Coordinates of N, CA and C in Angstrom, one line a residue:
M23 N 66.7 53.1 81.4 CA 66.4 54.3 80.6 C 65.4 55.3 81.3
P24 N 65.8 56.5 81.5 CA 64.9 57.4 82.2 C 63.5 57.6 81.5
S25 N 62.5 57.7 82.2 CA 61.1 57.9 81.7 C 60.9 59.4 81.4
I26 N 59.9 59.7 80.6 CA 59.5 61.1 80.4 C 59.2 61.7 81.7
S27 N 58.6 61.0 82.6 CA 58.3 61.6 83.9 C 59.5 61.9 84.7
D28 N 60.5 61.1 84.6 CA 61.8 61.3 85.3 C 62.5 62.6 84.8
D29 N 62.4 62.8 83.4 CA 63.0 64.0 82.8 C 62.2 65.2 83.3
D30 N 60.9 65.1 83.3 CA 60.1 66.2 83.7 C 60.4 66.6 85.2
D31 N 60.6 65.6 86.1 CA 60.9 65.9 87.5 C 62.3 66.5 87.6
R32 N 63.2 66.1 86.8 CA 64.6 66.6 86.8 C 64.5 68.1 86.4
D33 N 63.8 68.4 85.3 CA 63.7 69.7 84.8 C 63.0 70.6 85.8
S34 N 62.0 70.1 86.5 CA 61.3 70.9 87.5 C 62.2 71.3 88.7
V35 N 63.0 70.3 89.1 CA 63.9 70.6 90.2 C 64.9 71.6 89.8
R36 N 65.5 71.5 88.6 CA 66.5 72.5 88.1 C 65.8 73.9 88.0
N37 N 64.6 73.9 87.5 CA 63.9 75.2 87.4 C 63.7 75.9 88.7
E38 N 63.4 75.0 89.7 CA 63.2 75.6 91.1 C 64.5 76.1 91.7
R39 N 65.6 75.3 91.4 CA 66.9 75.7 91.9 C 67.3 77.0 91.2
R40 N 67.1 77.1 89.9 CA 67.4 78.3 89.2 C 66.7 79.5 89.7
D41 N 65.4 79.4 89.9 CA 64.6 80.5 90.3 C 65.0 81.0 91.7
A42 N 65.2 80.0 92.6 CA 65.7 80.4 94.0 C 67.0 81.0 94.0
A43 N 67.9 80.5 93.2 CA 69.3 81.0 93.2 C 69.4 82.4 92.5
T44 N 68.6 82.6 91.4 CA 68.6 83.9 90.8 C 67.9 85.0 91.7
A45 N 66.9 84.6 92.4 CA 66.3 85.5 93.3 C 67.2 85.9 94.4
A46 N 68.0 85.0 95.0 CA 69.0 85.3 96.0 C 70.1 86.2 95.5
F47 N 70.5 85.9 94.2 CA 71.6 86.7 93.6 C 71.1 88.1 93.4
T48 N 69.8 88.2 93.0 CA 69.3 89.6 92.7 C 69.2 90.4 94.0
Q49 N 68.9 89.7 95.1 CA 68.8 90.4 96.4 C 70.2 90.8 96.9
A50 N 71.2 90.1 96.5 CA 72.6 90.5 96.8 C 73.2 91.5 95.9
T51 N 72.5 91.8 94.8 CA 73.0 92.7 93.8 C 72.7 94.2 94.3
P52 N 73.6 95.1 94.1 CA 73.3 96.5 94.4 C 72.0 96.9 93.8
V53 N 71.3 97.7 94.5 CA 69.9 98.0 94.1 C 69.8 98.6 92.7
I54 N 70.7 99.5 92.4 CA 70.6 100.2 91.1 C 70.8 99.3 89.9
Y55 N 71.4 98.1 90.2 CA 71.7 97.2 89.1 C 70.7 96.0 89.1
R56 N 69.7 96.0 89.9 CA 68.7 94.9 89.9 C 67.7 94.9 88.7
P57 N 67.3 96.0 88.2 CA 66.3 96.0 87.1 C 66.9 95.2 85.9
E58 N 66.0 94.5 85.3 CA 66.4 93.8 84.0 C 66.7 94.8 82.9
I59 N 67.7 94.6 82.2 CA 68.0 95.4 81.0 C 68.3 94.5 79.8
A60 N 68.1 95.0 78.6 CA 68.5 94.3 77.4 C 70.0 94.4 77.3
I61 N 70.7 93.3 77.2 CA 72.2 93.3 77.1 C 72.7 93.0 75.7
H62 N 73.9 93.3 75.4 CA 74.5 93.1 74.1 C 74.4 91.6 73.7
P63 N 74.2 91.3 72.5 CA 74.1 89.9 72.1 C 75.3 89.1 72.5
Q64 N 76.5 89.7 72.4 CA 77.7 89.0 72.8 C 77.7 88.6 74.3
A65 N 77.3 89.6 75.1 CA 77.1 89.3 76.5 C 76.1 88.2 76.8
A66 N 75.0 88.3 76.1 CA 74.0 87.2 76.2 C 74.5 85.9 75.8
S67 N 75.2 85.8 74.7 CA 75.8 84.5 74.3 C 76.7 83.9 75.4
W68 N 77.6 84.8 76.0 CA 78.4 84.4 77.0 C 77.6 83.9 78.2
A69 N 76.7 84.7 78.6 CA 75.9 84.3 79.8 C 75.1 83.0 79.6
D70 N 74.6 82.8 78.4 CA 73.9 81.6 78.1 C 74.8 80.3 77.9
Q71 N 76.1 80.6 77.9 CA 77.1 79.5 77.8 C 76.9 78.7 76.5
T72 N 76.7 79.5 75.4 CA 76.6 78.8 74.2 C 78.0 78.2 73.8
D73 N 77.9 77.2 72.9 CA 79.2 76.5 72.5 C 80.2 77.4 71.9
T74 N 79.8 78.4 71.2 CA 80.7 79.3 70.5 C 81.2 80.5 71.4
A75 N 80.6 80.6 72.6 CA 81.0 81.8 73.4 C 82.3 81.5 74.1
P76 N 83.2 82.5 74.3 CA 84.4 82.3 75.1 C 84.1 82.1 76.6
A77 N 85.0 81.5 77.3 CA 84.8 81.1 78.7 C 84.7 82.4 79.5
S78 N 85.4 83.4 79.2 CA 85.4 84.6 80.0 C 85.0 85.8 79.2
L79 N 84.5 86.9 79.9 CA 84.0 88.1 79.3 C 84.6 89.3 79.9
F80 N 85.2 90.2 79.1 CA 85.8 91.5 79.5 C 85.0 92.6 78.9
L81 N 84.3 93.4 79.7 CA 83.5 94.5 79.2 C 84.2 95.8 79.4
T82 N 84.4 96.5 78.3 CA 85.2 97.7 78.3 C 84.4 98.8 77.6
G83 N 84.9 100.0 77.8 CA 84.2 101.2 77.1 C 84.3 102.4 78.0
P84 N 83.9 103.5 77.6 CA 84.0 104.8 78.4 C 83.2 104.7 79.7
I85 N 83.5 105.5 80.6 CA 82.7 105.6 81.8 C 81.3 105.9 81.6
G86 N 80.4 105.2 82.2 CA 78.9 105.5 82.2 C 78.1 104.9 81.1
V87 N 78.7 104.0 80.3 CA 78.0 103.4 79.2 C 77.2 102.1 79.6
G88 N 77.3 101.7 80.9 CA 76.5 100.6 81.3 C 77.3 99.3 81.5
K89 N 78.6 99.4 81.7 CA 79.4 98.1 81.8 C 79.0 97.3 83.1
T90 N 78.9 98.0 84.2 CA 78.6 97.3 85.4 C 77.2 96.8 85.4
H91 N 76.2 97.5 84.9 CA 74.8 97.0 84.9 C 74.8 95.8 83.9
T92 N 75.5 95.9 82.8 CA 75.5 94.7 81.9 C 76.2 93.5 82.6
A93 N 77.2 93.8 83.4 CA 77.9 92.7 84.0 C 77.0 92.0 85.1
W94 N 76.3 92.8 85.9 CA 75.5 92.1 86.9 C 74.3 91.3 86.2
Q95 N 73.8 91.9 85.2 CA 72.7 91.2 84.4 C 73.3 89.9 83.8
S96 N 74.5 90.0 83.2 CA 75.1 88.9 82.6 C 75.4 87.8 83.6
A97 N 75.9 88.2 84.8 CA 76.2 87.2 85.8 C 75.0 86.5 86.3
R98 N 73.9 87.2 86.5 CA 72.6 86.6 86.9 C 72.2 85.6 85.8
R99 N 72.3 86.0 84.6 CA 71.9 85.1 83.5 C 72.8 83.9 83.4
W100 N 74.1 84.1 83.6 CA 75.1 83.0 83.6 C 74.7 82.0 84.7
L101 N 74.4 82.5 85.9 CA 74.0 81.6 87.0 C 72.8 80.7 86.6
A102 N 71.8 81.3 86.0 CA 70.6 80.6 85.6 C 70.9 79.5 84.6
A103 N 71.8 79.9 83.6 CA 72.1 78.9 82.6 C 73.0 77.8 83.2
H104 N 73.8 78.1 84.1 CA 74.7 77.0 84.7 C 73.9 76.0 85.5
I105 N 72.8 76.5 86.2 CA 72.0 75.5 87.0 C 71.2 74.7 86.0
I106 N 70.6 75.2 85.0 CA 69.9 74.4 84.0 C 70.8 73.4 83.3
R107 N 72.0 73.8 83.1 CA 72.9 73.0 82.3 C 73.5 71.8 83.2
T108 N 73.8 72.1 84.5 CA 74.5 71.2 85.3 C 73.6 70.6 86.5
G109 N 72.6 71.3 86.9 CA 71.8 71.0 88.0 C 72.4 71.4 89.3
R110 N 73.5 72.1 89.3 CA 74.3 72.5 90.5 C 74.3 74.1 90.6
K111 N 74.1 74.6 91.8 CA 74.3 76.0 92.0 C 75.7 76.4 92.1
P112 N 76.2 77.3 91.2 CA 77.6 77.6 91.2 C 77.9 78.7 92.2
R113 N 79.2 78.8 92.6 CA 79.6 79.8 93.5 C 80.2 80.9 92.7
I114 N 79.6 82.1 92.9 CA 80.1 83.3 92.2 C 80.6 84.3 93.2
E115 N 81.8 84.8 92.9 CA 82.5 85.8 93.7 C 82.4 87.1 93.0
T116 N 81.8 88.1 93.7 CA 81.7 89.5 93.0 C 82.5 90.5 93.9
W117 N 83.4 91.2 93.2 CA 84.2 92.2 93.9 C 84.4 93.5 93.1
R118 N 84.4 94.6 93.8 CA 84.9 95.8 93.3 C 86.4 95.7 93.3
S119 N 87.1 96.2 92.3 CA 88.6 96.0 92.3 C 89.3 96.7 93.5
T120 N 88.8 97.8 93.9 CA 89.4 98.5 95.0 C 89.3 97.7 96.3
S121 N 88.1 97.1 96.5 CA 87.9 96.3 97.7 C 88.7 95.0 97.6
L122 N 88.8 94.5 96.4 CA 89.6 93.3 96.3 C 91.1 93.5 96.6
F123 N 91.6 94.6 96.0 CA 93.0 94.9 96.3 C 93.3 95.2 97.8
D124 N 92.4 95.8 98.4 CA 92.5 96.1 99.9 C 92.5 94.7 100.6
A125 N 91.6 93.8 100.3 CA 91.5 92.6 100.9 C 92.7 91.7 100.8
L126 N 93.4 91.9 99.7 CA 94.6 91.0 99.4 C 95.9 91.6 99.9
R127 N 95.8 92.8 100.6 CA 97.0 93.4 101.2 C 97.5 92.5 102.3
P128 N 98.9 92.5 102.5 CA 99.4 91.6 103.6 C 99.0 92.1 105.0
D129 N 98.6 93.3 105.1 CA 98.2 93.8 106.4 C 96.7 93.9 106.6
S130 N 96.0 93.2 105.7 CA 94.5 93.2 105.8 C 94.0 92.6 107.1
H131 N 93.2 93.3 107.8 CA 92.7 92.8 109.1 C 91.3 92.1 109.0
D132 N 90.7 92.3 107.8 CA 89.3 91.7 107.7 C 89.3 90.3 107.0
W133 N 90.5 90.0 106.4 CA 90.5 88.8 105.6 C 91.8 87.9 105.8
D134 N 91.6 86.6 105.8 CA 92.8 85.7 105.8 C 93.2 85.7 104.3
V135 N 94.3 86.3 103.9 CA 94.6 86.5 102.5 C 94.8 85.2 101.8
R136 N 95.5 84.3 102.4 CA 95.7 83.0 101.8 C 94.4 82.2 101.5
A137 N 93.5 82.3 102.5 CA 92.2 81.6 102.4 C 91.4 82.3 101.3
L138 N 91.4 83.6 101.3 CA 90.7 84.4 100.2 C 91.2 84.1 98.8
T139 N 92.5 84.0 98.7 CA 93.2 83.7 97.4 C 92.6 82.3 96.9
R140 N 92.6 81.3 97.8 CA 92.1 80.0 97.4 C 90.6 80.1 97.0
Q141 N 89.9 80.9 97.8 CA 88.4 81.0 97.5 C 88.2 81.6 96.1
L142 N 89.0 82.6 95.8 CA 88.8 83.3 94.5 C 89.4 82.4 93.3
Q143 N 90.4 81.6 93.6 CA 90.9 80.6 92.6 C 89.8 79.6 92.2
Q144 N 89.0 79.2 93.2 CA 88.2 78.0 93.0 C 86.7 78.3 92.7
A145 N 86.3 79.6 92.8 CA 85.0 80.0 92.5 C 84.6 79.6 91.1
D146 N 83.3 79.3 90.9 CA 82.9 78.9 89.6 C 82.9 80.1 88.6
L147 N 82.7 81.3 89.1 CA 82.8 82.5 88.4 C 83.3 83.6 89.2
L148 N 84.3 84.3 88.7 CA 84.9 85.5 89.4 C 84.5 86.7 88.7
Y149 N 83.8 87.6 89.3 CA 83.4 88.9 88.7 C 84.2 90.0 89.4
V150 N 85.0 90.8 88.7 CA 85.7 91.9 89.2 C 85.3 93.1 88.5
D151 N 84.7 94.1 89.2 CA 84.2 95.3 88.6 C 85.2 96.5 88.7
D152 N 85.3 97.2 87.5 CA 86.1 98.4 87.4 C 87.6 98.1 87.8
L153 N 88.2 97.3 87.0 CA 89.5 96.8 87.3 C 90.6 97.9 87.4
A154 N 90.4 98.9 86.6 CA 91.4 100.0 86.6 C 91.0 101.2 87.5
A155 N 90.1 101.0 88.4 CA 89.6 102.1 89.2 C 90.6 102.6 90.2
A156 N 91.6 101.7 90.7 CA 92.5 102.1 91.7 C 93.4 103.2 91.2
R157 N 93.6 104.2 92.0 CA 94.5 105.3 91.6 C 95.9 105.0 92.0
V158 N 96.1 104.1 92.9 CA 97.5 103.7 93.3 C 97.6 102.2 93.0
S159 N 98.6 101.8 92.3 CA 98.8 100.4 92.0 C 99.0 99.5 93.2
P160 N 98.5 98.3 93.2 CA 98.7 97.4 94.3 C 100.2 97.1 94.6
T161 N 100.5 96.8 95.8 CA 101.9 96.5 96.2 C 102.3 95.2 95.4
G162 N 103.6 95.0 95.5 CA 104.1 93.8 94.8 C 103.5 92.5 95.4
W163 N 103.3 92.5 96.8 CA 102.6 91.4 97.4 C 101.2 91.1 96.8
T164 N 100.5 92.2 96.7 CA 99.1 92.1 96.2 C 99.1 91.6 94.8
Q165 N 100.0 92.2 94.0 CA 100.1 91.7 92.6 C 100.4 90.2 92.5
E166 N 101.2 89.7 93.4 CA 101.5 88.3 93.4 C 100.3 87.5 93.7
R167 N 99.5 88.0 94.7 CA 98.2 87.3 95.0 C 97.3 87.3 93.8
L168 N 97.2 88.4 93.1 CA 96.4 88.5 91.9 C 96.9 87.5 90.8
Y169 N 98.2 87.4 90.7 CA 98.8 86.5 89.7 C 98.4 85.0 90.1
E170 N 98.5 84.7 91.4 CA 98.1 83.4 91.8 C 96.6 83.1 91.5
I171 N 95.8 84.1 91.7 CA 94.3 83.9 91.4 C 94.1 83.7 89.9
F172 N 94.6 84.7 89.1 CA 94.3 84.6 87.7 C 95.0 83.5 87.0
D173 N 96.2 83.2 87.4 CA 96.9 82.1 86.8 C 96.2 80.7 87.1
E174 N 95.8 80.5 88.3 CA 95.0 79.3 88.6 C 93.8 79.2 87.8
R175 N 93.0 80.3 87.7 CA 91.8 80.3 86.9 C 92.1 80.1 85.4
Y176 N 93.2 80.6 84.9 CA 93.6 80.5 83.5 C 94.0 79.0 83.2
I177 N 94.8 78.4 84.0 CA 95.2 77.0 83.7 C 94.1 76.0 83.9
N178 N 93.0 76.4 84.6 CA 91.9 75.5 84.8 C 90.7 75.9 84.1
S179 N 90.8 76.9 83.2 CA 89.7 77.4 82.4 C 88.5 77.7 83.2
R180 N 88.7 78.4 84.3 CA 87.6 78.8 85.1 C 87.2 80.3 84.7
P181 N 86.0 80.5 84.4 CA 85.6 81.8 83.8 C 85.7 83.0 84.7
C182 N 86.0 84.1 84.1 CA 86.0 85.4 84.8 C 85.2 86.4 84.0
L183 N 84.6 87.4 84.7 CA 83.9 88.5 84.2 C 84.5 89.7 84.7
V184 N 84.9 90.6 83.9 CA 85.6 91.8 84.3 C 85.1 93.0 83.6
T185 N 84.9 94.1 84.3 CA 84.6 95.4 83.7 C 85.8 96.3 83.9
C186 N 86.1 97.2 82.9 CA 87.2 98.0 82.9 C 87.1 99.1 81.8
D187 N 87.7 100.2 82.0 CA 87.6 101.3 81.0 C 88.8 101.3 80.1
V188 N 89.7 100.3 80.2 CA 90.8 100.1 79.3 C 90.8 98.6 78.9
L189 N 91.5 98.3 77.8 CA 91.6 96.9 77.3 C 92.5 96.1 78.2
P190 N 92.4 94.7 78.1 CA 93.2 93.8 78.9 C 94.7 94.1 78.8
G191 N 95.1 94.5 77.6 CA 96.6 94.7 77.4 C 97.1 96.0 77.9
A192 N 96.2 96.8 78.5 CA 96.6 98.1 79.1 C 96.4 98.2 80.6
T193 N 96.4 97.0 81.2 CA 96.2 96.9 82.7 C 97.5 96.7 83.5
G194 N 98.6 96.6 82.8 CA 99.9 96.2 83.5 C 100.3 97.2 84.6
N195 N 100.0 98.5 84.4 CA 100.3 99.4 85.5 C 99.5 99.2 86.7
I196 N 98.4 98.5 86.6 CA 97.5 98.2 87.8 C 97.8 96.8 88.4
V197 N 97.7 95.8 87.6 CA 97.8 94.4 88.1 C 99.2 93.8 87.9
G198 N 100.1 94.5 87.2 CA 101.4 93.9 86.9 C 101.4 93.2 85.6
D199 N 102.6 93.0 85.0 CA 102.8 92.5 83.7 C 102.4 91.0 83.6
R200 N 102.6 90.2 84.6 CA 102.3 88.8 84.6 C 100.8 88.6 84.5
V201 N 100.1 89.3 85.3 CA 98.6 89.2 85.3 C 98.1 89.7 84.0
Q202 N 98.6 90.9 83.5 CA 98.2 91.4 82.2 C 98.3 90.4 81.1
S203 N 99.4 89.6 81.1 CA 99.6 88.6 80.1 C 98.6 87.5 80.2
R204 N 98.2 87.1 81.4 CA 97.1 86.1 81.6 C 95.8 86.7 81.1
L205 N 95.5 87.9 81.4 CA 94.3 88.5 81.0 C 94.1 88.6 79.5
R206 N 95.2 88.9 78.8 CA 95.2 89.0 77.4 C 94.8 87.6 76.8
E207 N 95.3 86.5 77.4 CA 95.0 85.2 76.9 C 93.6 84.7 77.3
M208 N 93.2 85.0 78.6 CA 91.9 84.5 79.1 C 90.8 85.2 78.3
F209 N 91.0 86.4 77.9 CA 89.9 87.1 77.3 C 90.0 87.2 75.8
R210 N 90.9 86.4 75.2 CA 91.0 86.4 73.8 C 89.7 86.0 73.1
G211 N 89.1 86.8 72.3 CA 87.8 86.6 71.7 C 86.7 86.9 72.6
G212 N 87.0 87.4 73.8 CA 85.9 87.7 74.8 C 85.9 89.1 75.3
V213 N 86.4 90.0 74.5 CA 86.4 91.4 74.8 C 85.2 92.1 74.1
L214 N 84.4 92.8 74.9 CA 83.2 93.4 74.3 C 83.3 94.9 74.6
L215 N 83.3 95.7 73.6 CA 83.4 97.2 73.7 C 81.9 97.7 73.7
L216 N 81.5 98.3 74.8 CA 80.3 99.0 74.9 C 80.5 100.5 74.6
E217 N 79.7 101.0 73.7 CA 79.8 102.4 73.3 C 78.6 103.2 73.7
G218 N 78.8 104.5 73.7 CA 77.7 105.4 74.0 C 78.2 106.6 74.8
T219 N 77.3 107.4 75.3 CA 77.6 108.5 76.2 C 77.4 108.2 77.6
D220 N 77.9 109.0 78.5 CA 77.8 108.8 79.9 C 76.3 109.0 80.3
R221 N 75.6 107.9 80.7 CA 74.2 108.0 81.0 C 74.0 108.8 82.3
R222 N 74.9 108.8 83.2 CA 74.8 109.5 84.4 C 74.8 111.0 84.2
A223 N 75.5 111.5 83.1 CA 75.5 112.9 82.8 C 74.2 113.4 82.4
G224 N 73.3 112.5 81.9 CA 72.0 112.9 81.5 C 70.9 112.7 82.5
G225 N 71.4 112.2 83.7 CA 70.4 111.9 84.8 C 69.9 110.5 84.8
A226 N 70.4 109.6 83.9 CA 69.9 108.3 83.9 C 70.5 107.5 85.0
A227 N 69.9 106.4 85.4 CA 70.3 105.6 86.5 C 71.5 104.8 86.0

């Protein structure tokens, strides 16, 4: 039976891992999204991995209401909670949708597309920012890779974090109908509408 001292040592190690990992994640976060902000209680519940929270979180709302800032803050908080809960540093993949779609193109020169697909399938958390930002829909090949990524995460209950200015059921023209169907199911109960005005229009960060 573990002693109180053993429990204290284990907690101390996890706290050290959490602090080091969140500091590294903050350094990798775009500068404008590094400051701490108060996030919506639903986002906090997801990030803290409470028993009642859905596995995945879809942040939607008008442009400029703070979806991306909320997502980075939530991901950082999710990371901390995961380490405290499991003792293990999770692997988080963070992508802008436009960069992701380019990386998954069959003629991509910067990425091994098959290796990247596996990487995104297996990450502990996949965060895709501004899913509907692309003005041109991905090719059929790229949509197939997206399907492989999201279907694998769906069947293995691996969490996703997505920001988008439309609902999951309105993404078919971007990601394809099969991916849209998976998104609807993955984010059932996990869609959070952020409301407000465009903060950038008022000069806010």
